[in-house]
PDB file of C-alpha atoms in Angstrom:
ATOM      1  CA  MET A   1      24.134  -0.314 -20.428  1.00 47.00           C
ATOM      2  CA  THR A   2      20.773  -2.052 -20.914  1.00 58.00           C
ATOM      3  CA  THR A   3      17.304  -0.550 -21.042  1.00 69.00           C
ATOM      4  CA  THR A   4      14.567  -1.540 -18.609  1.00 74.00           C
ATOM      5  CA  HIS A   5      11.184  -1.653 -20.339  1.00 78.00           C
ATOM      6  CA  ARG A   6       8.479  -0.665 -17.850  1.00 82.00           C
ATOM      7  CA  ASN A   7       5.772  -0.705 -20.518  1.00 86.00           C
ATOM      8  CA  LEU A   8       5.945  -4.515 -20.747  1.00 88.00           C
ATOM      9  CA  ASP A   9       4.089  -4.964 -17.460  1.00 92.00           C
ATOM     10  CA  ASN A  10       0.396  -5.836 -17.485  1.00 94.00           C
ATOM     11  CA  PRO A  11      -2.330  -6.923 -15.021  1.00 95.00           C
ATOM     12  CA  ASP A  12      -1.564 -10.630 -15.510  1.00 94.00           C
ATOM     13  CA  LEU A  13       2.146 -10.168 -14.732  1.00 93.00           C
ATOM     14  CA  ALA A  14       1.290  -8.047 -11.698  1.00 95.00           C
ATOM     15  CA  ALA A  15      -1.114 -10.696 -10.421  1.00 95.00           C
ATOM     16  CA  THR A  16       1.431 -13.470 -11.005  1.00 93.00           C
ATOM     17  CA  TYR A  17       4.069 -11.494  -9.117  1.00 92.00           C
ATOM     18  CA  SER A  18       1.664 -10.994  -6.222  1.00 93.00           C
ATOM     19  CA  GLU A  19       0.911 -14.720  -6.081  1.00 91.00           C
ATOM     20  CA  THR A  20       4.477 -15.988  -6.373  1.00 87.00           C
ATOM     21  CA  ASN A  21       6.791 -13.464  -4.708  1.00 84.00           C
ATOM     22  CA  LYS A  22       6.143 -14.270  -1.051  1.00 81.00           C
ATOM     23  CA  ALA A  23       8.714 -17.078  -0.931  1.00 77.00           C
ATOM     24  CA  TYR A  24      11.447 -14.923  -2.461  1.00 78.00           C
ATOM     25  CA  GLN A  25      11.177 -11.116  -2.563  1.00 83.00           C
ATOM     26  CA  GLY A  26       8.525 -11.252   0.148  1.00 86.00           C
ATOM     27  CA  LYS A  27      10.840 -13.105   2.492  1.00 87.00           C
ATOM     28  CA  TYR A  28      13.591 -10.534   2.098  1.00 88.00           C
ATOM     29  CA  GLY A  29      11.143  -7.695   2.545  1.00 92.00           C
ATOM     30  CA  LEU A  30      10.303  -9.028   5.991  1.00 92.00           C
ATOM     31  CA  LEU A  31      14.023  -9.183   6.787  1.00 91.00           C
ATOM     32  CA  LEU A  32      14.399  -5.542   5.690  1.00 93.00           C
ATOM     33  CA  ALA A  33      11.558  -4.446   7.939  1.00 95.00           C
ATOM     34  CA  GLN A  34      13.168  -6.246  10.859  1.00 94.00           C
ATOM     35  CA  ALA A  35      16.691  -5.007  10.148  1.00 94.00           C
ATOM     36  CA  THR A  36      15.612  -1.358   9.933  1.00 96.00           C
ATOM     37  CA  GLY A  37      13.880  -1.543  13.302  1.00 96.00           C
ATOM     38  CA  ILE A  38      10.406  -0.452  12.214  1.00 98.00           C
ATOM     39  CA  LYS A  39       8.259   0.320  15.266  1.00 97.00           C
ATOM     40  CA  PRO A  40       4.834   1.770  16.100  1.00 98.00           C
ATOM     41  CA  GLY A  41       4.462   5.434  15.201  1.00 98.00           C
ATOM     42  CA  MET A  42       7.116   5.455  12.482  1.00 98.00           C
ATOM     43  CA  LYS A  43       6.741   6.873   8.974  1.00 98.00           C
ATOM     44  CA  VAL A  44       8.023   4.524   6.271  1.00 98.00           C
ATOM     45  CA  VAL A  45       8.391   4.746   2.491  1.00 98.00           C
ATOM     46  CA  ASP A  46       8.888   1.692   0.272  1.00 97.00           C
ATOM     47  CA  LEU A  47      10.318   2.573  -3.144  1.00 96.00           C
ATOM     48  CA  GLY A  48       9.437   0.087  -5.845  1.00 95.00           C
ATOM     49  CA  SER A  49       6.657  -1.308  -3.676  1.00 96.00           C
ATOM     50  CA  GLY A  50       5.475  -3.814  -6.276  1.00 95.00           C
ATOM     51  CA  THR A  51       2.051  -5.205  -5.437  1.00 96.00           C
ATOM     52  CA  GLY A  52       2.033  -3.827  -1.916  1.00 97.00           C
ATOM     53  CA  ASP A  53       2.528  -6.762   0.438  1.00 96.00           C
ATOM     54  CA  LEU A  54       5.569  -5.335   2.212  1.00 97.00           C
ATOM     55  CA  ILE A  55       4.029  -1.918   2.820  1.00 97.00           C
ATOM     56  CA  LEU A  56       0.839  -3.504   4.170  1.00 97.00           C
ATOM     57  CA  HIS A  57       2.997  -5.489   6.596  1.00 97.00           C
ATOM     58  CA  VAL A  58       4.842  -2.300   7.545  1.00 98.00           C
ATOM     59  CA  ALA A  59       1.552  -0.447   8.056  1.00 98.00           C
ATOM     60  CA  ASP A  60       0.570  -3.125  10.538  1.00 97.00           C
ATOM     61  CA  LEU A  61       3.884  -2.597  12.370  1.00 98.00           C
ATOM     62  CA  VAL A  62       3.658   1.211  12.583  1.00 98.00           C
ATOM     63  CA  GLY A  63       0.013   1.214  13.682  1.00 97.00           C
ATOM     64  CA  LYS A  64      -2.462   4.082  13.662  1.00 94.00           C
ATOM     65  CA  ASN A  65       0.067   6.630  14.913  1.00 97.00           C
ATOM     66  CA  GLY A  66       2.406   5.991  11.982  1.00 98.00           C
ATOM     67  CA  TRP A  67       1.968   5.592   8.255  1.00 97.00           C
ATOM     68  CA  ALA A  68       3.381   3.584   5.372  1.00 98.00           C
ATOM     69  CA  MET A  69       3.663   4.744   1.769  1.00 98.00           C
ATOM     70  CA  GLY A  70       4.403   2.608  -1.266  1.00 98.00           C
ATOM     71  CA  ILE A  71       5.774   4.239  -4.418  1.00 97.00           C
ATOM     72  CA  GLU A  72       5.792   2.134  -7.578  1.00 96.00           C
ATOM     73  CA  PRO A  73       6.401   3.168 -11.212  1.00 94.00           C
ATOM     74  CA  MET A  74       4.070   0.611 -12.811  1.00 95.00           C
ATOM     75  CA  SER A  75       0.394   1.443 -12.756  1.00 96.00           C
ATOM     76  CA  ASP A  76      -0.931  -2.134 -12.785  1.00 97.00           C
ATOM     77  CA  ARG A  77       1.008  -2.918  -9.624  1.00 97.00           C
ATOM     78  CA  VAL A  78      -0.171   0.276  -7.928  1.00 97.00           C
ATOM     79  CA  ALA A  79      -3.769  -0.617  -8.806  1.00 97.00           C
ATOM     80  CA  LEU A  80      -3.397  -4.090  -7.312  1.00 97.00           C
ATOM     81  CA  SER A  81      -1.767  -2.610  -4.183  1.00 98.00           C
ATOM     82  CA  ASN A  82      -4.668  -0.208  -3.677  1.00 97.00           C
ATOM     83  CA  GLU A  83      -7.111  -3.056  -4.205  1.00 97.00           C
ATOM     84  CA  LYS A  84      -5.428  -4.988  -1.379  1.00 97.00           C
ATOM     85  CA  ALA A  85      -5.345  -1.899   0.857  1.00 97.00           C
ATOM     86  CA  SER A  86      -9.088  -1.388   0.372  1.00 96.00           C
ATOM     87  CA  THR A  87      -9.688  -4.701   2.165  1.00 96.00           C
ATOM     88  CA  LYS A  88      -7.701  -3.472   5.185  1.00 95.00           C
ATOM     89  CA  PRO A  89      -9.145  -0.024   5.970  1.00 94.00           C
ATOM     90  CA  ASP A  90      -7.693   0.007   9.485  1.00 95.00           C
ATOM     91  CA  LEU A  91      -4.144   0.157   8.105  1.00 97.00           C
ATOM     92  CA  ASN A  92      -2.629   3.570   7.403  1.00 97.00           C
ATOM     93  CA  ALA A  93      -1.173   2.611   4.032  1.00 97.00           C
ATOM     94  CA  LYS A  94      -1.144   4.580   0.780  1.00 96.00           C
ATOM     95  CA  PHE A  95       0.177   3.725  -2.687  1.00 98.00           C
ATOM     96  CA  TYR A  96       1.245   6.117  -5.424  1.00 97.00           C
ATOM     97  CA  GLU A  97       2.597   5.815  -8.945  1.00 96.00           C
ATOM     98  CA  GLY A  98       6.056   7.358  -9.084  1.00 94.00           C
ATOM     99  CA  SER A  99       9.792   6.802  -8.764  1.00 91.00           C
ATOM    100  CA  SER A 100      12.936   8.378  -7.372  1.00 87.00           C
ATOM    101  CA  ASP A 101      12.537  11.055 -10.068  1.00 88.00           C
ATOM    102  CA  ASN A 102       9.544  12.620  -8.290  1.00 89.00           C
ATOM    103  CA  LEU A 103      10.124  11.291  -4.776  1.00 92.00           C
ATOM    104  CA  THR A 104      10.277  14.665  -3.060  1.00 88.00           C
ATOM    105  CA  GLU A 105       6.996  15.684  -4.704  1.00 92.00           C
ATOM    106  CA  LEU A 106       5.207  12.668  -3.224  1.00 94.00           C
ATOM    107  CA  VAL A 107       6.814  12.591   0.235  1.00 96.00           C
ATOM    108  CA  LYS A 108       5.959  15.881   1.937  1.00 93.00           C
ATOM    109  CA  GLU A 109       7.570  15.263   5.333  1.00 95.00           C
ATOM    110  CA  LYS A 110      10.629  13.579   6.773  1.00 97.00           C
ATOM    111  CA  VAL A 111      10.370   9.834   7.325  1.00 98.00           C
ATOM    112  CA  ASP A 112      12.015   7.339   9.649  1.00 98.00           C
ATOM    113  CA  VAL A 113      12.773   4.548   7.185  1.00 98.00           C
ATOM    114  CA  VAL A 114      13.176   4.124   3.427  1.00 98.00           C
ATOM    115  CA  LEU A 115      12.969   0.596   2.016  1.00 97.00           C
ATOM    116  CA  MET A 116      14.024  -0.785  -1.363  1.00 96.00           C
ATOM    117  CA  ASN A 117      13.472  -4.506  -1.786  1.00 94.00           C
ATOM    118  CA  SER A 118      14.861  -6.118  -4.950  1.00 89.00           C
ATOM    119  CA  VAL A 119      14.616  -2.754  -6.704  1.00 90.00           C
ATOM    120  CA  PHE A 120      17.774  -0.652  -6.680  1.00 92.00           C
ATOM    121  CA  TYR A 121      19.553  -2.659  -9.393  1.00 88.00           C
ATOM    122  CA  TRP A 122      16.750  -1.626 -11.776  1.00 88.00           C
ATOM    123  CA  VAL A 123      17.630   2.060 -11.345  1.00 91.00           C
ATOM    124  CA  ASN A 124      19.538   3.407 -14.336  1.00 88.00           C
ATOM    125  CA  VAL A 125      23.238   3.441 -13.494  1.00 90.00           C
ATOM    126  CA  ALA A 126      23.617   7.113 -14.404  1.00 91.00           C
ATOM    127  CA  LYS A 127      20.763   8.018 -12.034  1.00 93.00           C
ATOM    128  CA  ARG A 128      21.903   5.979  -9.036  1.00 94.00           C
ATOM    129  CA  PRO A 129      23.953   8.673  -7.235  1.00 95.00           C
ATOM    130  CA  GLU A 130      21.101  11.198  -7.414  1.00 95.00           C
ATOM    131  CA  ALA A 131      18.547   8.543  -6.456  1.00 95.00           C
ATOM    132  CA  ILE A 132      20.440   7.737  -3.259  1.00 96.00           C
ATOM    133  CA  LYS A 133      20.721  11.458  -2.485  1.00 96.00           C
ATOM    134  CA  SER A 134      16.966  11.843  -2.884  1.00 95.00           C
ATOM    135  CA  PHE A 135      16.414   8.962  -0.439  1.00 96.00           C
ATOM    136  CA  PHE A 136      18.709  10.676   2.058  1.00 97.00           C
ATOM    137  CA  SER A 137      16.864  13.980   1.634  1.00 96.00           C
ATOM    138  CA  ILE A 138      13.516  12.605   2.848  1.00 97.00           C
ATOM    139  CA  LEU A 139      14.935  10.911   5.947  1.00 97.00           C
ATOM    140  CA  ARG A 140      14.865  12.567   9.349  1.00 97.00           C
ATOM    141  CA  ASP A 141      18.109  12.858  11.306  1.00 96.00           C
ATOM    142  CA  GLY A 142      18.996   9.344  12.410  1.00 95.00           C
ATOM    143  CA  GLY A 143      16.669   7.753   9.853  1.00 97.00           C
ATOM    144  CA  ARG A 144      17.547   4.504   8.132  1.00 97.00           C
ATOM    145  CA  ILE A 145      17.554   3.080   4.643  1.00 97.00           C
ATOM    146  CA  GLY A 146      17.258  -0.637   3.940  1.00 96.00           C
ATOM    147  CA  ILE A 147      18.260  -1.937   0.507  1.00 95.00           C
ATOM    148  CA  CYS A 148      17.957  -5.570  -0.520  1.00 90.00           C
ATOM    149  CA  GLY A 149      19.023  -7.016  -3.866  1.00 81.00           C
ATOM    150  CA  GLY A 150      21.536  -9.143  -5.707  1.00 73.00           C
ATOM    151  CA  TYR A 151      25.179  -8.109  -5.647  1.00 68.00           C
ATOM    152  CA  GLY A 152      27.381  -8.208  -8.696  1.00 68.00           C
ATOM    153  CA  GLY A 153      29.819 -11.103  -8.498  1.00 66.00           C
ATOM    154  CA  TYR A 154      27.308 -13.494  -6.958  1.00 65.00           C
ATOM    155  CA  PRO A 155      25.178 -15.960  -8.980  1.00 63.00           C
ATOM    156  CA  ASN A 156      21.805 -14.569 -10.036  1.00 63.00           C
ATOM    157  CA  PRO A 157      18.926 -16.243 -11.925  1.00 59.00           C
ATOM    158  CA  LEU A 158      19.003 -13.565 -14.604  1.00 60.00           C
ATOM    159  CA  ASP A 159      22.573 -14.583 -15.423  1.00 64.00           C
ATOM    160  CA  PHE A 160      21.022 -17.456 -17.390  1.00 63.00           C
ATOM    161  CA  LYS A 161      19.469 -14.994 -19.824  1.00 60.00           C
ATOM    162  CA  ARG A 162      22.636 -12.930 -20.120  1.00 64.00           C
ATOM    163  CA  ASP A 163      24.812 -15.987 -20.748  1.00 69.00           C
ATOM    164  CA  ALA A 164      22.418 -17.438 -23.339  1.00 63.00           C
ATOM    165  CA  LEU A 165      22.140 -14.167 -25.237  1.00 62.00           C
ATOM    166  CA  SER A 166      25.897 -13.676 -25.238  1.00 71.00           C
ATOM    167  CA  GLU A 167      26.201 -16.581 -27.708  1.00 74.00           C
ATOM    168  CA  GLU A 168      25.504 -16.519 -31.422  1.00 75.00           C
ATOM    169  CA  PRO A 169      23.184 -15.801 -33.131  1.00 69.00           C
ATOM    170  CA  PHE A 170      22.073 -13.395 -30.372  1.00 62.00           C
ATOM    171  CA  ALA A 171      25.454 -11.886 -29.496  1.00 67.00           C
ATOM    172  CA  SER A 172      25.283  -9.350 -32.336  1.00 65.00           C
ATOM    173  CA  TYR A 173      22.172  -7.704 -30.927  1.00 59.00           C
ATOM    174  CA  PRO A 174      21.713  -5.399 -27.925  1.00 57.00           C
ATOM    175  CA  LEU A 175      20.922  -7.024 -24.590  1.00 56.00           C
ATOM    176  CA  ASP A 176      17.929  -5.195 -23.160  1.00 59.00           C
ATOM    177  CA  GLY A 177      15.887  -5.563 -19.999  1.00 60.00           C
ATOM    178  CA  TYR A 178      18.726  -6.859 -17.846  1.00 64.00           C
ATOM    179  CA  PRO A 179      19.267  -5.254 -14.411  1.00 73.00           C
ATOM    180  CA  GLU A 180      22.801  -4.036 -13.818  1.00 78.00           C
ATOM    181  CA  LEU A 181      23.836  -5.426 -10.451  1.00 82.00           C
ATOM    182  CA  LEU A 182      26.230  -3.392  -8.354  1.00 85.00           C
ATOM    183  CA  THR A 183      29.022  -4.461  -6.056  1.00 87.00           C
ATOM    184  CA  GLU A 184      29.178  -3.853  -2.324  1.00 88.00           C
ATOM    185  CA  ALA A 185      31.911  -1.255  -2.909  1.00 91.00           C
ATOM    186  CA  GLU A 186      29.745   0.610  -5.457  1.00 93.00           C
ATOM    187  CA  LEU A 187      26.782   0.724  -3.101  1.00 94.00           C
ATOM    188  CA  ASN A 188      29.018   1.901  -0.267  1.00 94.00           C
ATOM    189  CA  GLY A 189      30.275   4.687  -2.502  1.00 96.00           C
ATOM    190  CA  TYR A 190      26.766   5.890  -3.359  1.00 96.00           C
ATOM    191  CA  LEU A 191      25.637   5.772   0.273  1.00 97.00           C
ATOM    192  CA  THR A 192      28.707   7.526   1.647  1.00 97.00           C
ATOM    193  CA  ALA A 193      28.554  10.272  -0.968  1.00 97.00           C
ATOM    194  CA  ALA A 194      24.916  10.935  -0.080  1.00 97.00           C
ATOM    195  CA  GLY A 195      25.734  11.299   3.626  1.00 96.00           C
ATOM    196  CA  PHE A 196      24.832   7.904   5.062  1.00 97.00           C
ATOM    197  CA  LYS A 197      26.917   6.535   7.932  1.00 95.00           C
ATOM    198  CA  ASP A 198      27.212   3.274   9.871  1.00 94.00           C
ATOM    199  CA  ILE A 199      26.676   1.181   6.737  1.00 94.00           C
ATOM    200  CA  LYS A 200      26.160  -2.538   7.351  1.00 91.00           C
ATOM    201  CA  HIS A 201      25.844  -5.426   4.894  1.00 88.00           C
ATOM    202  CA  ASN A 202      24.329  -8.861   5.371  1.00 85.00           C
ATOM    203  CA  ILE A 203      24.700 -11.581   2.745  1.00 80.00           C
ATOM    204  CA  TYR A 204      21.894 -14.139   2.508  1.00 77.00           C
ATOM    205  CA  PRO A 205      21.849 -17.147   0.175  1.00 73.00           C
ATOM    206  CA  ASP A 206      19.148 -17.047  -2.494  1.00 70.00           C
ATOM    207  CA  ILE A 207      17.359 -20.363  -2.863  1.00 71.00           C
ATOM    208  CA  VAL A 208      14.563 -20.338  -5.421  1.00 71.00           C
ATOM    209  CA  GLN A 209      12.649 -23.573  -5.900  1.00 76.00           C
ATOM    210  CA  HIS A 210       9.852 -24.282  -8.375  1.00 77.00           C
ATOM    211  CA  ASP A 211       8.029 -27.427  -9.377  1.00 83.00           C
ATOM    212  CA  ASN A 212       9.082 -27.181 -13.013  1.00 83.00           C
ATOM    213  CA  LYS A 213      10.848 -24.914 -15.479  1.00 77.00           C
ATOM    214  CA  GLU A 214       7.582 -23.407 -16.710  1.00 83.00           C
ATOM    215  CA  GLU A 215       6.710 -22.191 -13.217  1.00 85.00           C
ATOM    216  CA  TYR A 216      10.227 -20.854 -12.775  1.00 79.00           C
ATOM    217  CA  ILE A 217      10.088 -18.830 -16.011  1.00 78.00           C
ATOM    218  CA  LYS A 218       6.590 -17.606 -15.143  1.00 86.00           C
ATOM    219  CA  TRP A 219       7.781 -16.307 -11.770  1.00 85.00           C
ATOM    220  CA  LEU A 220      10.970 -14.775 -13.129  1.00 81.00           C
ATOM    221  CA  ASN A 221       9.184 -13.016 -15.969  1.00 85.00           C
ATOM    222  CA  ALA A 222       6.658 -11.532 -13.525  1.00 90.00           C
ATOM    223  CA  SER A 223       9.467 -10.466 -11.190  1.00 87.00           C
ATOM    224  CA  THR A 224      11.167  -8.619 -14.057  1.00 85.00           C
ATOM    225  CA  PHE A 225       7.830  -7.115 -15.224  1.00 87.00           C
ATOM    226  CA  GLY A 226       8.130  -8.771 -18.618  1.00 84.00           C
ATOM    227  CA  ASN A 227      11.783  -7.980 -19.257  1.00 79.00           C
ATOM    228  CA  LEU A 228      13.045 -11.556 -18.911  1.00 71.00           C
ATOM    229  CA  LEU A 229      11.407 -12.667 -22.161  1.00 69.00           C
ATOM    230  CA  HIS A 230      11.976  -9.385 -23.971  1.00 65.00           C
ATOM    231  CA  VAL A 231      14.759  -9.271 -26.543  1.00 52.00           C
ATOM    232  CA  ASN A 232      15.442  -6.300 -28.787  1.00 50.00           C
ATOM    233  CA  TYR A 233      16.108  -8.000 -32.121  1.00 41.00           C
ATOM    234  CA  LEU A 234      16.632  -4.780 -34.051  1.00 38.00           C
ATOM    235  CA  PRO A 235      20.337  -3.955 -34.556  1.00 38.00           C
TER     236      PRO A 235
END
């Protein structure tokens, strides 16, 4: 099991993520919003809302009679989200620092949709069953959850780091900051145990293109909030 280091994030990484994620995570966020059938008047929570672009889009969809809430564990990304929201006062969007650990404290009423875009694989494996149960607990009867992220068994950009660090001289040291992808069967198990029904999966190809390797590393490091370039060298 690896450790995700949330304290590695900073304002520069948050800003880089905001600038570069639209062609990748942003694209899949729009697909999630469409797949979950978000409509005017709905109440929607986005867990791991990053720098806020998806929840601002959702707030536009739900209109004045609905609301959209983004919950994000990293303060720099929450600050940037609120900065964006301040330029769109007509949208009913709010952002809070938090996680699945204090979800029920932040969400005071039942919601129609819960979104997680490129986030769930960062949740500690031991906490995943309870996290899914907490998502289920805030949904109204008939509510929906939309989860997007890489599946184990399919190629992923972060595999490059894992493969490189599995060779000497790095192999003797712990591999930290690497998200633990889950299989379709594992996700089905979590969802079913929590009470979800009518589970559907869609597989989309990931195509990430950058002008050069420096831009690619810059984007990937921002997307992993500094964990890509973090290595724990202490045995």
